[in-house]
PDB file of C-alpha atoms in Angstrom:
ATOM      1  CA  UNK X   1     -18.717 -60.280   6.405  1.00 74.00           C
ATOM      2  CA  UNK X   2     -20.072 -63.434   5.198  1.00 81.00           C
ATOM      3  CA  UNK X   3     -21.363 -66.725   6.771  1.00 81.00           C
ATOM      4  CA  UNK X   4     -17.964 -69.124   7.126  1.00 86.00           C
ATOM      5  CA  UNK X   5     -15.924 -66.040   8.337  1.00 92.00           C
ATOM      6  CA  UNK X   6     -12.956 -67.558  10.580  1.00 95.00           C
ATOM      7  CA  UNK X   7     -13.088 -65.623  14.065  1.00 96.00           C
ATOM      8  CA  UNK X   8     -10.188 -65.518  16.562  1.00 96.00           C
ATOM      9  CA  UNK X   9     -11.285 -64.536  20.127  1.00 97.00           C
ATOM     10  CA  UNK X  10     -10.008 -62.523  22.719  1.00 95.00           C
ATOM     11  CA  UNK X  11     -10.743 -61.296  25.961  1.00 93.00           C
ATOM     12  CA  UNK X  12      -9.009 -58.918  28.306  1.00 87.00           C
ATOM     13  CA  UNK X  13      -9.996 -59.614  32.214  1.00 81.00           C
ATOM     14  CA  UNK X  14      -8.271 -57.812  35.157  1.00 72.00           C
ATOM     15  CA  UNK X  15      -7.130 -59.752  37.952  1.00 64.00           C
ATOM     16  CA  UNK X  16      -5.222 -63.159  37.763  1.00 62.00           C
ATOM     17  CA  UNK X  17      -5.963 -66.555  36.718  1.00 57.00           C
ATOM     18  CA  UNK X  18      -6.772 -67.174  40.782  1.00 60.00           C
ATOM     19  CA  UNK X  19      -9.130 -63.977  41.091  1.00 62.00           C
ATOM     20  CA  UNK X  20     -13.039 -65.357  41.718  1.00 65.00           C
ATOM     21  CA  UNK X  21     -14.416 -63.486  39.210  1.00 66.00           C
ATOM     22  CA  UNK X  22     -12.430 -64.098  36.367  1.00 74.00           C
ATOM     23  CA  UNK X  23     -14.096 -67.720  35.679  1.00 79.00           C
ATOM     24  CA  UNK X  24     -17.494 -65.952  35.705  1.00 83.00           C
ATOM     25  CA  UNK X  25     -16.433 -63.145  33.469  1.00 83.00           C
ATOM     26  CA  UNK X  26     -14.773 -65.358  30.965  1.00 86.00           C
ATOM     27  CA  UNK X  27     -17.830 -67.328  30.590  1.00 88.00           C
ATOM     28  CA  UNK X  28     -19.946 -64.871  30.193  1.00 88.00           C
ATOM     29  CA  UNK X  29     -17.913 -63.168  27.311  1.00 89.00           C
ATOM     30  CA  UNK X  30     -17.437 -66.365  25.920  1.00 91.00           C
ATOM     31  CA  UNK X  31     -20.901 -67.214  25.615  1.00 92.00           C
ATOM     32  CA  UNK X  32     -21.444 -63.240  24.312  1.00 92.00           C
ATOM     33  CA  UNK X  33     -18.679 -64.078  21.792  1.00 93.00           C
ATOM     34  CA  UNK X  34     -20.031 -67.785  21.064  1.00 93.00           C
ATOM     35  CA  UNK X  35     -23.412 -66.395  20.102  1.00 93.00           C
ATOM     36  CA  UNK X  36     -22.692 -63.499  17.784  1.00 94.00           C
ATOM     37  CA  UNK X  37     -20.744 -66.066  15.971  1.00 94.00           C
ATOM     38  CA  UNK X  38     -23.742 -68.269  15.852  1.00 93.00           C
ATOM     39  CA  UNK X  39     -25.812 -65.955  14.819  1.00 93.00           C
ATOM     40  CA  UNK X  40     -23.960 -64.726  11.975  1.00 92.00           C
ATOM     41  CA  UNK X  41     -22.612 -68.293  10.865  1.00 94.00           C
ATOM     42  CA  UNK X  42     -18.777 -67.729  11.829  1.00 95.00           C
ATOM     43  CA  UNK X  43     -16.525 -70.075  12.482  1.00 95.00           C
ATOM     44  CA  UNK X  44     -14.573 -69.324  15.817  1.00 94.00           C
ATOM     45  CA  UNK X  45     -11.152 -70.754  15.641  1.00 92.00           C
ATOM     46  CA  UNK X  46      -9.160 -70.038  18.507  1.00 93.00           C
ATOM     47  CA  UNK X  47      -9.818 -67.939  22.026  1.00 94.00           C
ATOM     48  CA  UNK X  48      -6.686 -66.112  23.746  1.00 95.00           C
ATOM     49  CA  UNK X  49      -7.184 -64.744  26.999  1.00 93.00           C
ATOM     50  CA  UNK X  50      -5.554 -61.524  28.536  1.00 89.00           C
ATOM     51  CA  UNK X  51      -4.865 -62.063  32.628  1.00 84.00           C
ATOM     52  CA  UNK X  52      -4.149 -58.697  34.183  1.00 69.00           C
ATOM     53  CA  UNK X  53      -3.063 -55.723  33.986  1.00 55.00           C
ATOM     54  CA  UNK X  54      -0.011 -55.809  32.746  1.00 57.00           C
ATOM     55  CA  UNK X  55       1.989 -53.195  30.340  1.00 60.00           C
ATOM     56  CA  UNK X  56       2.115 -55.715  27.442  1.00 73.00           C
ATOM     57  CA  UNK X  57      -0.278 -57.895  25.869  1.00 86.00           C
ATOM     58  CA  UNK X  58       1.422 -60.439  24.913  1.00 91.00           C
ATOM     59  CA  UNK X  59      -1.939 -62.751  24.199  1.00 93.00           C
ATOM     60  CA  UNK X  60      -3.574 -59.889  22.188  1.00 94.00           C
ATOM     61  CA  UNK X  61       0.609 -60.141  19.743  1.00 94.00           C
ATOM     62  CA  UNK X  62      -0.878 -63.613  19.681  1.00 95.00           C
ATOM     63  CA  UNK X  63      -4.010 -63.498  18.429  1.00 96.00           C
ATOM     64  CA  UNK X  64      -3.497 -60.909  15.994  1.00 96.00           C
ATOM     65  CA  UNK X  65      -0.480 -63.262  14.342  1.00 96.00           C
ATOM     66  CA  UNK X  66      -3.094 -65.645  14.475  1.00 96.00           C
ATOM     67  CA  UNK X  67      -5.679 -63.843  12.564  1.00 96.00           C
ATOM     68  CA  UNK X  68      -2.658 -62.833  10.143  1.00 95.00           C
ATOM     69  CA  UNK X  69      -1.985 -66.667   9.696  1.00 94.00           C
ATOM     70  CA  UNK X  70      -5.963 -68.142   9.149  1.00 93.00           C
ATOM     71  CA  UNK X  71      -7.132 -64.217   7.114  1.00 94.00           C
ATOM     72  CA  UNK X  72      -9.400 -64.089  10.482  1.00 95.00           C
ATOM     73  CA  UNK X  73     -11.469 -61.734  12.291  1.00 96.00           C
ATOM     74  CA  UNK X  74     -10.478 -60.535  15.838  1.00 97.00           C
ATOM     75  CA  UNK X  75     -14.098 -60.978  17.669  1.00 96.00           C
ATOM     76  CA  UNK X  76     -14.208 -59.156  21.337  1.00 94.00           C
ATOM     77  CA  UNK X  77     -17.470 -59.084  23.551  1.00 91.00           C
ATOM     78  CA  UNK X  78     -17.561 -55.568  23.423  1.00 89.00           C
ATOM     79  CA  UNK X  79     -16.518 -52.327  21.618  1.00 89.00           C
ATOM     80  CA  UNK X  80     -17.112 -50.198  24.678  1.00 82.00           C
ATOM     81  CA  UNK X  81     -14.407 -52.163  26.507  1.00 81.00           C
ATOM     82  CA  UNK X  82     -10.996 -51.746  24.048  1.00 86.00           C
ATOM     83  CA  UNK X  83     -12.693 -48.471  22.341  1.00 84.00           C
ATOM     84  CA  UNK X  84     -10.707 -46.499  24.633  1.00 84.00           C
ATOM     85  CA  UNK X  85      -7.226 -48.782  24.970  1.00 85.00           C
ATOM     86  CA  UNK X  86      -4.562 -47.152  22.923  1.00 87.00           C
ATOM     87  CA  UNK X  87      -2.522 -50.612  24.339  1.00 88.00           C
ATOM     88  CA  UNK X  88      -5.137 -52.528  22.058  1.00 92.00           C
ATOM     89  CA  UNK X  89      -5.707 -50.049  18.536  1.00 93.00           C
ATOM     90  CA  UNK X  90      -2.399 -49.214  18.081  1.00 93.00           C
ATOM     91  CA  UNK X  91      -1.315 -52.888  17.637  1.00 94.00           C
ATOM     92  CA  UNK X  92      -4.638 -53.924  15.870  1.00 95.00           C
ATOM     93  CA  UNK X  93      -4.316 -50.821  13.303  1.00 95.00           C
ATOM     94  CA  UNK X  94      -0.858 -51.794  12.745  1.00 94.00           C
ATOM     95  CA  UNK X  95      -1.158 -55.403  11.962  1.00 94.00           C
ATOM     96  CA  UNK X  96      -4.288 -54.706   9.626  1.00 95.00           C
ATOM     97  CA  UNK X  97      -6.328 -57.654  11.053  1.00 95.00           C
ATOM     98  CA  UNK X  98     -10.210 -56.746  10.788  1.00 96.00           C
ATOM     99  CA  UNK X  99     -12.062 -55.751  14.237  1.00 96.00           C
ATOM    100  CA  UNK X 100     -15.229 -57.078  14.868  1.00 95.00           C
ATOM    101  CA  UNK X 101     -17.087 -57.051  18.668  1.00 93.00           C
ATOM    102  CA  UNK X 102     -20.379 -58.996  20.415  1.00 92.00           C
ATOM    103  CA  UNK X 103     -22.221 -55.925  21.008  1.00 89.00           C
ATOM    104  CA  UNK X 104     -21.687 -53.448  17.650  1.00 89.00           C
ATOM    105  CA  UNK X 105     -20.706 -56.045  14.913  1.00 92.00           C
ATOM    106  CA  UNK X 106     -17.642 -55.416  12.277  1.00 94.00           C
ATOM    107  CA  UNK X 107     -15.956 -52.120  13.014  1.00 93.00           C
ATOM    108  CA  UNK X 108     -14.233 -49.929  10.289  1.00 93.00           C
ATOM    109  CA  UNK X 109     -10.959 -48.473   9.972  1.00 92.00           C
ATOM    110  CA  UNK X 110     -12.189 -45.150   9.961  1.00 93.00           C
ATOM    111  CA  UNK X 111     -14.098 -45.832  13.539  1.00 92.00           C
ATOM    112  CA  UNK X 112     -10.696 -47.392  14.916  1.00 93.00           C
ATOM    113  CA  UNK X 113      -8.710 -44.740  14.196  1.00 92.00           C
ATOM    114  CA  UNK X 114     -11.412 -42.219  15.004  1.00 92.00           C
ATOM    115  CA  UNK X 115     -11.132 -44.278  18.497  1.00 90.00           C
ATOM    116  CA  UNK X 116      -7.369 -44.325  18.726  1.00 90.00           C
ATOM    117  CA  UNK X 117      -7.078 -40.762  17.895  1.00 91.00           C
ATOM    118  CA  UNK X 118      -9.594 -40.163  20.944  1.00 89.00           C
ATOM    119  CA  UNK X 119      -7.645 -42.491  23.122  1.00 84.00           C
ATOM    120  CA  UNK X 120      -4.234 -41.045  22.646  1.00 86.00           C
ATOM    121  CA  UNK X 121      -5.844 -37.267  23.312  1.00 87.00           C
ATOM    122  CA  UNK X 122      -7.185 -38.702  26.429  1.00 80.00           C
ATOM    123  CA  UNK X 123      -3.466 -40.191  27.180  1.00 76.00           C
ATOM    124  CA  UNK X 124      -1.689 -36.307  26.880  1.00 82.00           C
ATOM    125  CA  UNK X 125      -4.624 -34.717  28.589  1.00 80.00           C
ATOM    126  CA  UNK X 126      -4.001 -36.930  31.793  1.00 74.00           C
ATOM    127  CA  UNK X 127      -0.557 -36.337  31.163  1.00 73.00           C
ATOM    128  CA  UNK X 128      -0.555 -32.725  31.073  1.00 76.00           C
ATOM    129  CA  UNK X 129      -3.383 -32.793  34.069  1.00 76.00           C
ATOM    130  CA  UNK X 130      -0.999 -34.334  36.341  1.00 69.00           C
ATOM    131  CA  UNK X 131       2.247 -31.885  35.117  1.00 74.00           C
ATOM    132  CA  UNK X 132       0.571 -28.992  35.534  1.00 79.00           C
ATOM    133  CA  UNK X 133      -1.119 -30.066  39.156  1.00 73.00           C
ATOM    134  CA  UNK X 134       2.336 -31.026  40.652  1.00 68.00           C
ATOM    135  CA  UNK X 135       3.916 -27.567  38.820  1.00 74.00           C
ATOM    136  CA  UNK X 136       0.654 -25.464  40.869  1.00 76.00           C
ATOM    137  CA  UNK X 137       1.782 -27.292  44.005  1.00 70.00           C
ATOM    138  CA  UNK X 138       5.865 -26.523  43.614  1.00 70.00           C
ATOM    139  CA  UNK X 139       4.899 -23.211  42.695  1.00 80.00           C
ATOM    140  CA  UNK X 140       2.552 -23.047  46.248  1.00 77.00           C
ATOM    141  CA  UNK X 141       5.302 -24.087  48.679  1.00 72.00           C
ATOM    142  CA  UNK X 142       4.183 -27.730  48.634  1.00 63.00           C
ATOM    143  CA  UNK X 143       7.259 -30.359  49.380  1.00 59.00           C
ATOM    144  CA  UNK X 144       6.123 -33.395  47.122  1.00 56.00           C
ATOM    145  CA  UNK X 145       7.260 -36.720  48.660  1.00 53.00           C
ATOM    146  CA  UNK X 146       7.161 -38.593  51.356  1.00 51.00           C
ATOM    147  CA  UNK X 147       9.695 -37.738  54.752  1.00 53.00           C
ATOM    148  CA  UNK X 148      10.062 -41.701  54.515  1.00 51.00           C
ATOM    149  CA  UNK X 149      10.267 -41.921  50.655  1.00 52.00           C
ATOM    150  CA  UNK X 150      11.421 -45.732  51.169  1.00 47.00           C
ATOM    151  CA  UNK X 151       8.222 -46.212  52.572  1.00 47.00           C
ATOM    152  CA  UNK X 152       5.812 -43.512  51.521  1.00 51.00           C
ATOM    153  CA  UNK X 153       6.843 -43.683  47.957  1.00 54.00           C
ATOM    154  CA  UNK X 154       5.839 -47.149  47.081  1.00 57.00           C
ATOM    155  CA  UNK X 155       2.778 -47.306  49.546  1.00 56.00           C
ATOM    156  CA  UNK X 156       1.531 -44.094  47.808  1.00 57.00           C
ATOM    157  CA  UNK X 157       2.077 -44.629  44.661  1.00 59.00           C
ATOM    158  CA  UNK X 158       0.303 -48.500  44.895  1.00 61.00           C
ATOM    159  CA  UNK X 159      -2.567 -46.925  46.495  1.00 58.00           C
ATOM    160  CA  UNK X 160      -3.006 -44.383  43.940  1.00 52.00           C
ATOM    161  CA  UNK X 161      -2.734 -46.462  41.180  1.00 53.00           C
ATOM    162  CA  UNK X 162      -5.315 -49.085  42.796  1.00 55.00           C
ATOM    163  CA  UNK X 163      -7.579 -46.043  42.769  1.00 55.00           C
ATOM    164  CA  UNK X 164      -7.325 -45.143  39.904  1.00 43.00           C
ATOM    165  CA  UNK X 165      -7.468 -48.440  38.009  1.00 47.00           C
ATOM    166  CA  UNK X 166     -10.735 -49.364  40.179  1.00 56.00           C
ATOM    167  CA  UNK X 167     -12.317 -45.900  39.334  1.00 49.00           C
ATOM    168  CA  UNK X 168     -11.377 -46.285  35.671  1.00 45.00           C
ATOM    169  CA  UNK X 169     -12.400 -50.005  35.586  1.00 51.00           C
ATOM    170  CA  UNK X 170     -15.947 -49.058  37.503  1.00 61.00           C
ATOM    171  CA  UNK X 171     -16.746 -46.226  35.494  1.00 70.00           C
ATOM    172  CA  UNK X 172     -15.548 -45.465  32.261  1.00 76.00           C
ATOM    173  CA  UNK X 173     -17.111 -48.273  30.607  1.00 74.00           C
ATOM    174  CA  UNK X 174     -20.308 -46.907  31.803  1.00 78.00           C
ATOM    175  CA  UNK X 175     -19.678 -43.689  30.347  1.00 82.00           C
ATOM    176  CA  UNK X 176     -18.594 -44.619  27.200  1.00 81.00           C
ATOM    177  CA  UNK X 177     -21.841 -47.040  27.043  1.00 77.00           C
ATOM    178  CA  UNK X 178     -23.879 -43.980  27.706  1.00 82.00           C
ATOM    179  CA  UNK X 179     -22.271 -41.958  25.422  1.00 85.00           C
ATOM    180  CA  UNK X 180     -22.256 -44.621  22.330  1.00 82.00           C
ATOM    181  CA  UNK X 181     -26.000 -45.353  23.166  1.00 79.00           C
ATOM    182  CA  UNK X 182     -26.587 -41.367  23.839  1.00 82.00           C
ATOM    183  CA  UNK X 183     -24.342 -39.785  22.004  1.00 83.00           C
ATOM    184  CA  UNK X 184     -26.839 -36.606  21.916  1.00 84.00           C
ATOM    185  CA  UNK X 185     -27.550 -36.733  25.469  1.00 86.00           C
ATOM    186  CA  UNK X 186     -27.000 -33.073  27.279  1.00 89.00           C
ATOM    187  CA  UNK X 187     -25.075 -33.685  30.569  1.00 90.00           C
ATOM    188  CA  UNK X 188     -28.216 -32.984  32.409  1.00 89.00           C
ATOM    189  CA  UNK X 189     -29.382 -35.898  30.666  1.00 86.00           C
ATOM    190  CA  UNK X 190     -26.349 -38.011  31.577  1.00 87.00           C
ATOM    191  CA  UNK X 191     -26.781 -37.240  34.571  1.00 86.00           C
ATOM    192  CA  UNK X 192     -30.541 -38.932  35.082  1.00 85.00           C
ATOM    193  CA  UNK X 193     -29.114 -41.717  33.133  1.00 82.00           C
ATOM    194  CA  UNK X 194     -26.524 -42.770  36.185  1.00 80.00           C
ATOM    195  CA  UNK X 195     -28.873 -42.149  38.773  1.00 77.00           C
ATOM    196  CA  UNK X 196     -31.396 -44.236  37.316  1.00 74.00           C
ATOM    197  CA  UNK X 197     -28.949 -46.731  37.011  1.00 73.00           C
ATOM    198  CA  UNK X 198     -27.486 -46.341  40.360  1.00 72.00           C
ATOM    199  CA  UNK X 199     -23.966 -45.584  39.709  1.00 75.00           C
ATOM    200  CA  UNK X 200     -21.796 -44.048  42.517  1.00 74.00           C
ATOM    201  CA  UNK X 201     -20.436 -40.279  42.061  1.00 73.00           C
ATOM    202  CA  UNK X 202     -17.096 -40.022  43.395  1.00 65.00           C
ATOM    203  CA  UNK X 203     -18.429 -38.549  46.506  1.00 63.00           C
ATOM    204  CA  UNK X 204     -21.373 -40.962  46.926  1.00 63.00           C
ATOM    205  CA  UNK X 205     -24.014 -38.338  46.082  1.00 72.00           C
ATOM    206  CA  UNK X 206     -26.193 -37.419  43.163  1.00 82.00           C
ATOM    207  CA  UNK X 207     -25.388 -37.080  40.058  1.00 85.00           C
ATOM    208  CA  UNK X 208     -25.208 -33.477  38.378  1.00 89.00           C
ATOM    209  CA  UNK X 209     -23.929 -31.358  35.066  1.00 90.00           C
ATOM    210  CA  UNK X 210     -20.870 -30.681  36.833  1.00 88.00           C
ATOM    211  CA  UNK X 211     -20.496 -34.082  38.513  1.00 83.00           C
ATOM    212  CA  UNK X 212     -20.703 -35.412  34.956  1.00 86.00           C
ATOM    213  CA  UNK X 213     -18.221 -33.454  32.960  1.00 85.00           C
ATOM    214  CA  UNK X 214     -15.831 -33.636  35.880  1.00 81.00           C
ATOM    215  CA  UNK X 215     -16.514 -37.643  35.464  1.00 81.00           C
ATOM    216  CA  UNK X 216     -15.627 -37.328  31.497  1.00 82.00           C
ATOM    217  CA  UNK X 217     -12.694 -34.953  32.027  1.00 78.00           C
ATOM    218  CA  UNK X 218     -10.798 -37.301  34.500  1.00 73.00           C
ATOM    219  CA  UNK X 219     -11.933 -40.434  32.483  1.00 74.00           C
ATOM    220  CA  UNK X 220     -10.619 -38.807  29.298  1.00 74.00           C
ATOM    221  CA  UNK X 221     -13.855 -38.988  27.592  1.00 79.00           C
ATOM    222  CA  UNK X 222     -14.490 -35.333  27.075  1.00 82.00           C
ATOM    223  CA  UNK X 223     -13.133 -35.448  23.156  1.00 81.00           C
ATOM    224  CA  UNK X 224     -14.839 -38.519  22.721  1.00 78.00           C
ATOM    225  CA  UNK X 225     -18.373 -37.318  23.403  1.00 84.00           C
ATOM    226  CA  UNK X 226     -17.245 -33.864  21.804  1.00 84.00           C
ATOM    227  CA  UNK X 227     -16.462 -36.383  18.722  1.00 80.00           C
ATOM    228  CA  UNK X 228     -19.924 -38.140  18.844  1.00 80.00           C
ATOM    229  CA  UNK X 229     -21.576 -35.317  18.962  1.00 79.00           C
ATOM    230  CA  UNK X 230     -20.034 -33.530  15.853  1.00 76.00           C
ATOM    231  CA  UNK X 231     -20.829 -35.943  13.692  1.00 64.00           C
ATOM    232  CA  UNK X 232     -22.516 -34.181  10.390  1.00 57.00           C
ATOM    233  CA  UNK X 233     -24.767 -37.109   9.360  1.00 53.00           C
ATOM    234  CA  UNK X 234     -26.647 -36.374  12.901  1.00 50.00           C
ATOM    235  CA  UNK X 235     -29.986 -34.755  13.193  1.00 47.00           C
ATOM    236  CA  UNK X 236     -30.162 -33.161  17.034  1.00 47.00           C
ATOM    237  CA  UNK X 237     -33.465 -32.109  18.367  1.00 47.00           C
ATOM    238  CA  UNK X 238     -34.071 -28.474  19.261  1.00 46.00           C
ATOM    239  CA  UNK X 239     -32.021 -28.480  22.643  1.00 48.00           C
ATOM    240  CA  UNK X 240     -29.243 -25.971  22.513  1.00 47.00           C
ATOM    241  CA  UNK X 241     -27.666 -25.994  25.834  1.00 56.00           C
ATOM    242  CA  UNK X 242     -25.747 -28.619  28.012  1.00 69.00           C
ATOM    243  CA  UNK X 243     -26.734 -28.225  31.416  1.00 64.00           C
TER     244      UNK X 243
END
């Protein structure tokens, strides 16, 4: 892409407009944004910004009309964050608009959809995690529910979903960092990599093979490094196991 490219922004942030750390966070991807543009002589034209987590994305239906309207490129701080969001490819594949991000430059249509493939995988494998958990517990005697289900039901279900959106929020990005910036990394290897950095396990211990994969399969990364890691253009060293 050329110097004078027209750029439309956008950036995703959990929490709402009132949260502390949304100010800091949208500055800093703004200035991550704001510099690859500088560097490569675009021309940034308009920012949209994504509060939340809610089910539609009604800034990112913006932005993309917007890029439709100006023949612009959608610029995001970072690959590693909307790699994995089938809520962002699908849309972005559909309208045709041109993806390009802070940290890994333009990205092509056969990465996207190499991406969204991945993404949707991960989708049914969580899917058919959770059916075929609560289908081992009917089968073992196990009354699901709460005995106060006006209660218990939304209480539980809040708290597992706040769980789950701070484990995915806290960790996936990591591991899909790791992986993109590893991608022939045995889990062993992995595993070194978050303790050096001083990420939490689950439990609050250290890191291991097992710890890892366990960490991929629930963050429905598994394909993805399976993915990386096929790729025929890639000479891997001698290593032939995974631990």
């Amino acid at each position: 892409m050329k110097a004078g490219t027209r750029a439309v922004t956008y950036f995703s942030l959990p929490g709402g407009a009132r949260s502390r750390s949304t100010r800091p966070r949208l500055d800093a991807a703004t200035l991550v944004t704001q510099s690859f543009a500088r560097r490569r002589r675009w021309v940034v034209v308009e920012p949209f910004v994504e509060l939340g987590s809610r089910r539609g994305r009604p800034e990112l239906a913006r932005a993309l009309e917007r890029c439709r309207e100006m023949e612009a490129v959608l610029l995001v701080p970072s690959l590693v964050a909307v790699g994995g969001d089938a809520r962002f490819l699908d849309p972005l594949l559909h309208a045709g608009v041109r993806l390009a991000s802070a940290d890994r430059g333009p990205v092509g249509n056969a990465t996207l959809r190499l991406l969204q493939d991945v993404a949707h995988q991960a989708q049914q494998e969580a899917s058919d995690r959770s059916r075929t958990a609560l289908d081992a517990a009917r089968r073992r005697g196990v009354t699901l529910g709460s005995p106060r289900p006006e209660i218990g039901s939304r209480a539980g279900v809040a708290a597992l979903r706040a769980q789950a959106d701070a484990h995915a929020e806290g960790l996936t990005p990591v591991l899909v960092e790791l992986l993109l910036s590893n991608p022939d990394a045995s889990l062993r290897d992995l595993a070194a990599l978050l303790d050096a950095l001083d990420v939490p396990t689950p439990r609050s211990g250290r890191w291991g093979p097992s710890a890892v994969r366990n960490s991929l399969a629930r963050a429905g990364l598994t394909a993805f490094r399976e993915a990386l890691r096929a790729k025929p253009d890639r000479k891997r060293p001698g290593r032939t196991g995974d631990g």
